[in-house]
Amino acid sequence: MSEEHSKLILASNNKLLDMLGSLPEVPCGLPSISTICKSLDISRTTAQKLFEILCKKGIARQDGTNKILLRRPVEADYFSAEERGKSKSDQVEKLILEKLSAYQLRPGDRFSELELAREFNTNTVVTREALLKIAQSGIIKKHPHQKWEVIEFSPALIDEIAAIRILFEGYAIQSMQVLPDGDPVWEKLFSLKKRHQKLLKQPDISIQDMRSIEKDFHTTIIEAAHNRFIESSYNSVFTLIVFHLWQIGYDRVKIERVLRHHLSILDALIARDFDKAGTDMKLHLDHAKDSMKSVNELLTRPA
């Protein structure tokens, strides 16, 4: 059932069950919609959706204009942490990010929540929740009473992206110094090295392969920091990077340069030479910043 609902619905459902479990007598009348909205800080639409879930589970029913609590909630009525982690809004968020990464939504494009909801066969509440999360990365924005818009990149934004990458990835590399030899990250680094070497031997390297290895390389390093806040923030930043850099296909020379940058960093990390890894990473990210600015100039150049 969790796949049908947004994260807000799933979390609010559990809070409402806690609230109902504290009522002195059952069966009894449910608290009013206004009371539920105020207690849970939700809208009337969300509160009504929660009541529908209660009815489906046999916890409550409607008798004319009265809403009646039939029984106390039990553990099985709650949405688990796993269910909350696989909400419909997560799925929609992934689909929207795929459209952005594939350049199906371009800088300056405008779109509505209803358009995407119809495309993904969901509702506008779920779609809005996914869009609001993506908007935290700065890749889309919405003005009051207007459609959503994909942002136009600027040199200043690219500088900000580069600065935060250097900060996060530099911190992650330094964090690796205290990781034990048995930590899974070391095996992942060895595997990444082999993938890079295999790609360099191929006569043709697809953009899809480069997207995949670029993401796996940087996210593996970020995950080594074991910091959920950095991981979450970096995912948004990386969305911007992928969206921007791959709007123009790379030639073989550029692809090989990126892969060799990665290999240099991987070799340094595997050898536990963290100072060299940090220096090489900064050079790599500085190069990525210059590449983004070059792409930006091409995209904004008058036809």
Tab-separated table of C-alpha atoms in Angstrom:
chain	number	residue	atom	x	y	z
A	1	MET	CA	0.000	0.000	0.000
A	2	SER	CA	2.870	2.400	0.730
A	3	GLU	CA	3.639	2.773	-2.982
A	4	GLU	CA	0.273	4.517	-3.404
A	5	HIS	CA	1.051	7.285	-0.933
A	6	SER	CA	3.430	10.160	-0.375
A	7	LYS	CA	5.924	10.272	2.480
A	8	LEU	CA	3.769	12.889	4.197
A	9	ILE	CA	0.788	10.521	4.190
A	10	LEU	CA	2.875	7.612	5.503
A	11	ALA	CA	4.420	9.623	8.331
A	12	SER	CA	1.139	11.343	9.243
A	13	ASN	CA	-0.679	8.004	9.296
A	14	ASN	CA	1.655	6.714	12.001
A	15	LYS	CA	1.299	9.894	14.055
A	16	LEU	CA	-2.487	9.700	13.797
A	17	LEU	CA	-2.457	6.073	14.959
A	18	ASP	CA	-0.442	7.112	18.013
A	19	MET	CA	-3.014	9.805	18.702
A	20	LEU	CA	-5.961	7.410	18.351
A	21	GLY	CA	-4.280	4.792	20.515
A	22	SER	CA	-4.372	7.209	23.456
A	23	LEU	CA	-8.163	7.709	23.353
A	24	PRO	CA	-9.791	6.460	26.591
A	25	GLU	CA	-12.680	4.444	25.092
A	26	VAL	CA	-13.321	2.509	21.894
A	27	PRO	CA	-15.546	2.573	19.893
A	28	CYS	CA	-15.937	6.321	19.931
A	29	GLY	CA	-16.197	9.307	17.639
A	30	LEU	CA	-13.046	10.335	15.819
A	31	PRO	CA	-11.506	13.743	16.495
A	32	SER	CA	-12.731	16.360	14.016
A	33	ILE	CA	-10.852	17.004	10.783
A	34	SER	CA	-9.869	20.435	12.163
A	35	THR	CA	-8.441	18.860	15.317
A	36	ILE	CA	-6.451	16.307	13.297
A	37	CYS	CA	-5.135	19.010	10.959
A	38	LYS	CA	-3.996	21.151	13.873
A	39	SER	CA	-2.468	18.256	15.836
A	40	LEU	CA	-0.540	16.828	12.880
A	41	ASP	CA	0.097	20.136	11.048
A	42	ILE	CA	-1.442	18.859	7.811
A	43	SER	CA	-4.032	20.045	5.321
A	44	ARG	CA	-7.689	18.995	5.256
A	45	THR	CA	-7.028	17.065	2.045
A	46	THR	CA	-4.293	15.059	3.760
A	47	ALA	CA	-6.490	14.469	6.809
A	48	GLN	CA	-9.303	13.176	4.603
A	49	LYS	CA	-6.861	10.801	2.895
A	50	LEU	CA	-5.801	9.487	6.289
A	51	PHE	CA	-9.430	8.802	7.185
A	52	GLU	CA	-9.813	6.808	3.957
A	53	ILE	CA	-6.809	4.672	4.968
A	54	LEU	CA	-8.366	4.089	8.405
A	55	CYS	CA	-11.566	2.895	6.757
A	56	LYS	CA	-9.723	0.535	4.386
A	57	LYS	CA	-7.949	-1.029	7.353
A	58	GLY	CA	-11.185	-1.431	9.291
A	59	ILE	CA	-10.048	0.925	12.031
A	60	ALA	CA	-12.822	3.450	11.394
A	61	ARG	CA	-16.012	3.922	9.393
A	62	GLN	CA	-18.370	6.689	8.377
A	63	ASP	CA	-21.923	6.657	9.774
A	64	GLY	CA	-23.764	9.482	8.036
A	65	THR	CA	-21.863	12.602	8.989
A	66	ASN	CA	-20.180	10.888	11.935
A	67	LYS	CA	-16.726	9.335	11.783
A	68	ILE	CA	-16.380	6.446	14.233
A	69	LEU	CA	-13.240	4.744	15.574
A	70	LEU	CA	-14.086	1.010	15.664
A	71	ARG	CA	-10.951	-0.372	17.314
A	72	ARG	CA	-7.560	0.638	18.634
A	73	PRO	CA	-4.656	0.578	16.163
A	74	VAL	CA	-2.285	-2.394	16.287
A	75	GLU	CA	1.328	-2.671	15.155
A	76	ALA	CA	0.345	-4.039	11.737
A	77	ASP	CA	-1.599	-0.841	11.011
A	78	TYR	CA	1.588	1.242	11.037
A	79	PHE	CA	3.734	1.821	7.968
A	80	SER	CA	7.213	0.409	8.546
A	81	ALA	CA	10.464	2.298	8.026
A	82	GLU	CA	11.048	0.201	4.895
A	83	GLU	CA	7.634	1.128	3.497
A	84	ARG	CA	8.258	4.807	4.258
A	85	GLY	CA	11.539	4.508	2.363
A	86	LYS	CA	9.778	3.217	-0.771
A	87	SER	CA	7.014	5.748	-1.090
A	88	LYS	CA	5.376	6.749	-4.345
A	89	SER	CA	7.006	10.176	-4.103
A	90	ASP	CA	10.446	8.495	-4.115
A	91	GLN	CA	9.530	6.698	-7.327
A	92	VAL	CA	8.220	9.891	-8.934
A	93	GLU	CA	11.324	11.794	-7.824
A	94	LYS	CA	13.503	9.218	-9.578
A	95	LEU	CA	11.432	9.466	-12.777
A	96	ILE	CA	11.683	13.276	-12.799
A	97	LEU	CA	15.440	13.149	-12.232
A	98	GLU	CA	15.723	10.717	-15.143
A	99	LYS	CA	13.887	13.193	-17.387
A	100	LEU	CA	16.260	15.955	-16.286
A	101	SER	CA	19.386	13.814	-16.739
A	102	ALA	CA	18.211	12.719	-20.198
A	103	TYR	CA	17.683	16.403	-21.079
A	104	GLN	CA	13.985	15.801	-21.755
A	105	LEU	CA	13.432	18.817	-19.509
A	106	ARG	CA	15.757	21.643	-20.580
A	107	PRO	CA	16.818	24.950	-19.003
A	108	GLY	CA	13.927	27.383	-19.374
A	109	ASP	CA	11.292	24.650	-19.842
A	110	ARG	CA	8.089	25.122	-17.830
A	111	PHE	CA	5.788	22.337	-16.671
A	112	SER	CA	2.949	21.753	-14.224
A	113	GLU	CA	2.459	19.221	-11.452
A	114	LEU	CA	-0.665	17.982	-13.231
A	115	GLU	CA	1.256	17.290	-16.462
A	116	LEU	CA	3.812	15.139	-14.650
A	117	ALA	CA	1.173	13.447	-12.483
A	118	ARG	CA	-0.675	12.322	-15.615
A	119	GLU	CA	2.557	11.146	-17.252
A	120	PHE	CA	3.565	9.081	-14.207
A	121	ASN	CA	0.029	7.890	-13.408
A	122	THR	CA	-0.039	9.387	-9.931
A	123	ASN	CA	-1.639	12.348	-8.160
A	124	THR	CA	-0.522	15.963	-7.794
A	125	VAL	CA	0.133	15.643	-4.044
A	126	VAL	CA	2.770	12.959	-4.607
A	127	THR	CA	4.200	14.826	-7.589
A	128	ARG	CA	4.413	18.089	-5.635
A	129	GLU	CA	6.267	16.347	-2.809
A	130	ALA	CA	8.829	14.943	-5.263
A	131	LEU	CA	9.249	18.318	-6.974
A	132	LEU	CA	9.763	20.144	-3.686
A	133	LYS	CA	12.546	17.735	-2.780
A	134	ILE	CA	14.252	18.169	-6.163
A	135	ALA	CA	13.863	21.939	-5.865
A	136	GLN	CA	16.228	21.845	-2.877
A	137	SER	CA	19.049	21.135	-5.340
A	138	GLY	CA	18.274	24.363	-7.194
A	139	ILE	CA	17.697	22.616	-10.529
A	140	ILE	CA	14.024	23.640	-10.683
A	141	LYS	CA	12.044	26.496	-9.186
A	142	LYS	CA	8.462	27.668	-8.920
A	143	HIS	CA	7.031	31.139	-8.612
A	144	PRO	CA	3.667	31.556	-6.850
A	145	HIS	CA	0.684	30.709	-9.087
A	146	GLN	CA	2.970	29.736	-11.974
A	147	LYS	CA	4.359	26.541	-13.471
A	148	TRP	CA	7.601	24.917	-12.411
A	149	GLU	CA	10.672	25.973	-14.382
A	150	VAL	CA	14.040	24.329	-15.072
A	151	ILE	CA	16.719	26.844	-14.119
A	152	GLU	CA	19.234	28.455	-16.425
A	153	PHE	CA	22.827	27.894	-15.293
A	154	SER	CA	25.142	30.783	-14.502
A	155	PRO	CA	28.922	30.986	-13.897
A	156	ALA	CA	28.208	31.894	-10.260
A	157	LEU	CA	26.080	28.759	-9.751
A	158	ILE	CA	28.803	26.604	-11.307
A	159	ASP	CA	31.364	28.104	-8.893
A	160	GLU	CA	29.068	27.273	-5.968
A	161	ILE	CA	28.669	23.679	-7.169
A	162	ALA	CA	32.436	23.272	-7.527
A	163	ALA	CA	33.082	24.688	-4.061
A	164	ILE	CA	30.673	22.339	-2.313
A	165	ARG	CA	32.041	19.327	-4.213
A	166	ILE	CA	35.596	20.129	-3.130
A	167	LEU	CA	34.406	20.509	0.454
A	168	PHE	CA	32.377	17.284	0.559
A	169	GLU	CA	34.733	15.033	-1.376
A	170	GLY	CA	37.787	16.379	0.403
A	171	TYR	CA	36.130	15.607	3.729
A	172	ALA	CA	35.191	12.101	2.530
A	173	ILE	CA	38.782	11.359	1.484
A	174	GLN	CA	40.104	12.484	4.855
A	175	SER	CA	37.461	10.328	6.565
A	176	MET	CA	38.848	7.248	4.801
A	177	GLN	CA	42.034	7.453	6.878
A	178	VAL	CA	40.260	5.883	9.860
A	179	LEU	CA	38.398	3.172	7.955
A	180	PRO	CA	39.501	-0.389	8.775
A	181	ASP	CA	40.867	-2.664	6.056
A	182	GLY	CA	37.661	-4.687	6.170
A	183	ASP	CA	35.408	-1.746	5.302
A	184	PRO	CA	33.411	-2.437	2.085
A	185	VAL	CA	34.635	0.817	0.527
A	186	TRP	CA	38.072	-0.667	-0.255
A	187	GLU	CA	36.561	-3.504	-2.263
A	188	LYS	CA	34.375	-0.991	-4.089
A	189	LEU	CA	37.452	1.073	-4.986
A	190	PHE	CA	39.213	-1.999	-6.414
A	191	SER	CA	36.098	-2.829	-8.429
A	192	LEU	CA	35.865	0.741	-9.724
A	193	LYS	CA	39.501	0.650	-10.787
A	194	LYS	CA	38.871	-2.497	-12.856
A	195	ARG	CA	35.790	-0.914	-14.469
A	196	HIS	CA	37.791	2.160	-15.446
A	197	GLN	CA	40.571	0.050	-16.950
A	198	LYS	CA	38.045	-2.015	-18.888
A	199	LEU	CA	36.333	1.088	-20.290
A	200	LEU	CA	39.637	2.589	-21.429
A	201	LYS	CA	40.309	-0.549	-23.492
A	202	GLN	CA	36.987	-0.268	-25.333
A	203	PRO	CA	37.063	1.362	-28.776
A	204	ASP	CA	33.750	3.085	-28.090
A	205	ILE	CA	32.520	4.383	-24.745
A	206	SER	CA	28.871	5.322	-24.538
A	207	ILE	CA	27.558	8.355	-22.706
A	208	GLN	CA	25.445	5.969	-20.608
A	209	ASP	CA	28.561	4.079	-19.468
A	210	MET	CA	30.245	7.353	-18.576
A	211	ARG	CA	27.230	8.585	-16.631
A	212	SER	CA	27.166	5.352	-14.671
A	213	ILE	CA	30.861	5.224	-13.813
A	214	GLU	CA	31.009	8.949	-13.030
A	215	LYS	CA	28.176	8.601	-10.547
A	216	ASP	CA	29.515	5.391	-8.985
A	217	PHE	CA	32.999	6.887	-8.602
A	218	HIS	CA	31.895	10.026	-6.772
A	219	THR	CA	29.109	8.475	-4.705
A	220	THR	CA	31.417	5.675	-3.512
A	221	ILE	CA	33.838	8.275	-2.182
A	222	ILE	CA	31.052	10.320	-0.592
A	223	GLU	CA	29.573	7.229	1.092
A	224	ALA	CA	32.949	6.590	2.745
A	225	ALA	CA	32.297	9.640	4.944
A	226	HIS	CA	29.383	7.748	6.568
A	227	ASN	CA	27.486	11.012	6.910
A	228	ARG	CA	23.833	10.892	5.842
A	229	PHE	CA	23.567	14.687	5.554
A	230	ILE	CA	26.513	14.899	3.181
A	231	GLU	CA	25.167	11.981	1.126
A	232	SER	CA	21.734	13.582	0.806
A	233	SER	CA	23.149	16.984	-0.129
A	234	TYR	CA	25.608	15.507	-2.597
A	235	ASN	CA	22.871	13.604	-4.417
A	236	SER	CA	21.197	16.918	-5.205
A	237	VAL	CA	24.475	18.481	-6.296
A	238	PHE	CA	25.295	15.522	-8.519
A	239	THR	CA	21.916	15.827	-10.208
A	240	LEU	CA	22.926	19.312	-11.285
A	241	ILE	CA	26.293	18.083	-12.546
A	242	VAL	CA	24.923	15.217	-14.624
A	243	PHE	CA	22.107	17.358	-15.971
A	244	HIS	CA	24.504	20.053	-17.106
A	245	LEU	CA	27.625	18.243	-18.293
A	246	TRP	CA	25.937	15.645	-20.479
A	247	GLN	CA	23.903	18.080	-22.523
A	248	ILE	CA	26.773	18.014	-25.020
A	249	GLY	CA	28.380	14.682	-25.872
A	250	TYR	CA	32.004	14.213	-24.862
A	251	ASP	CA	34.605	13.188	-27.420
A	252	ARG	CA	37.082	10.370	-26.854
A	253	VAL	CA	39.856	12.658	-25.632
A	254	LYS	CA	37.647	14.220	-22.943
A	255	ILE	CA	36.317	10.840	-21.849
A	256	GLU	CA	39.801	9.392	-21.450
A	257	ARG	CA	40.930	12.434	-19.502
A	258	VAL	CA	38.097	12.018	-17.003
A	259	LEU	CA	38.722	8.277	-16.623
A	260	ARG	CA	42.459	8.801	-16.059
A	261	HIS	CA	41.708	11.471	-13.461
A	262	HIS	CA	39.535	8.932	-11.675
A	263	LEU	CA	42.204	6.233	-11.904
A	264	SER	CA	44.847	8.517	-10.413
A	265	ILE	CA	42.596	9.196	-7.428
A	266	LEU	CA	41.657	5.524	-7.058
A	267	ASP	CA	45.314	4.443	-7.116
A	268	ALA	CA	46.175	6.997	-4.428
A	269	LEU	CA	43.282	5.889	-2.208
A	270	ILE	CA	44.081	2.199	-2.590
A	271	ALA	CA	47.703	2.977	-1.666
A	272	ARG	CA	46.390	4.955	1.362
A	273	ASP	CA	48.124	8.090	0.056
A	274	PHE	CA	45.330	10.412	1.150
A	275	ASP	CA	47.239	13.661	0.588
A	276	LYS	CA	47.819	12.777	-3.079
A	277	ALA	CA	44.225	11.606	-3.422
A	278	GLY	CA	42.985	14.931	-2.041
A	279	THR	CA	45.255	16.942	-4.348
A	280	ASP	CA	44.264	14.891	-7.405
A	281	MET	CA	40.588	15.185	-6.503
A	282	LYS	CA	40.814	18.975	-6.312
A	283	LEU	CA	42.501	19.067	-9.737
A	284	HIS	CA	39.783	16.796	-11.118
A	285	LEU	CA	36.970	18.933	-9.701
A	286	ASP	CA	38.615	22.140	-10.926
A	287	HIS	CA	38.721	20.579	-14.386
A	288	ALA	CA	35.049	19.603	-14.062
A	289	LYS	CA	34.194	23.201	-13.152
A	290	ASP	CA	36.004	24.490	-16.264
A	291	SER	CA	34.159	21.902	-18.373
A	292	MET	CA	30.802	23.010	-16.971
A	293	LYS	CA	31.594	26.624	-17.773
A	294	SER	CA	32.619	25.673	-21.325
A	295	VAL	CA	29.356	23.782	-21.780
A	296	ASN	CA	27.443	26.730	-20.358
A	297	GLU	CA	29.028	29.113	-22.856
A	298	LEU	CA	28.062	26.858	-25.734
A	299	LEU	CA	24.482	26.446	-24.506
A	300	THR	CA	23.952	30.161	-23.955
A	301	ARG	CA	25.685	31.339	-27.132
A	302	PRO	CA	23.221	32.940	-29.581
A	303	ALA	CA	22.418	30.745	-32.564
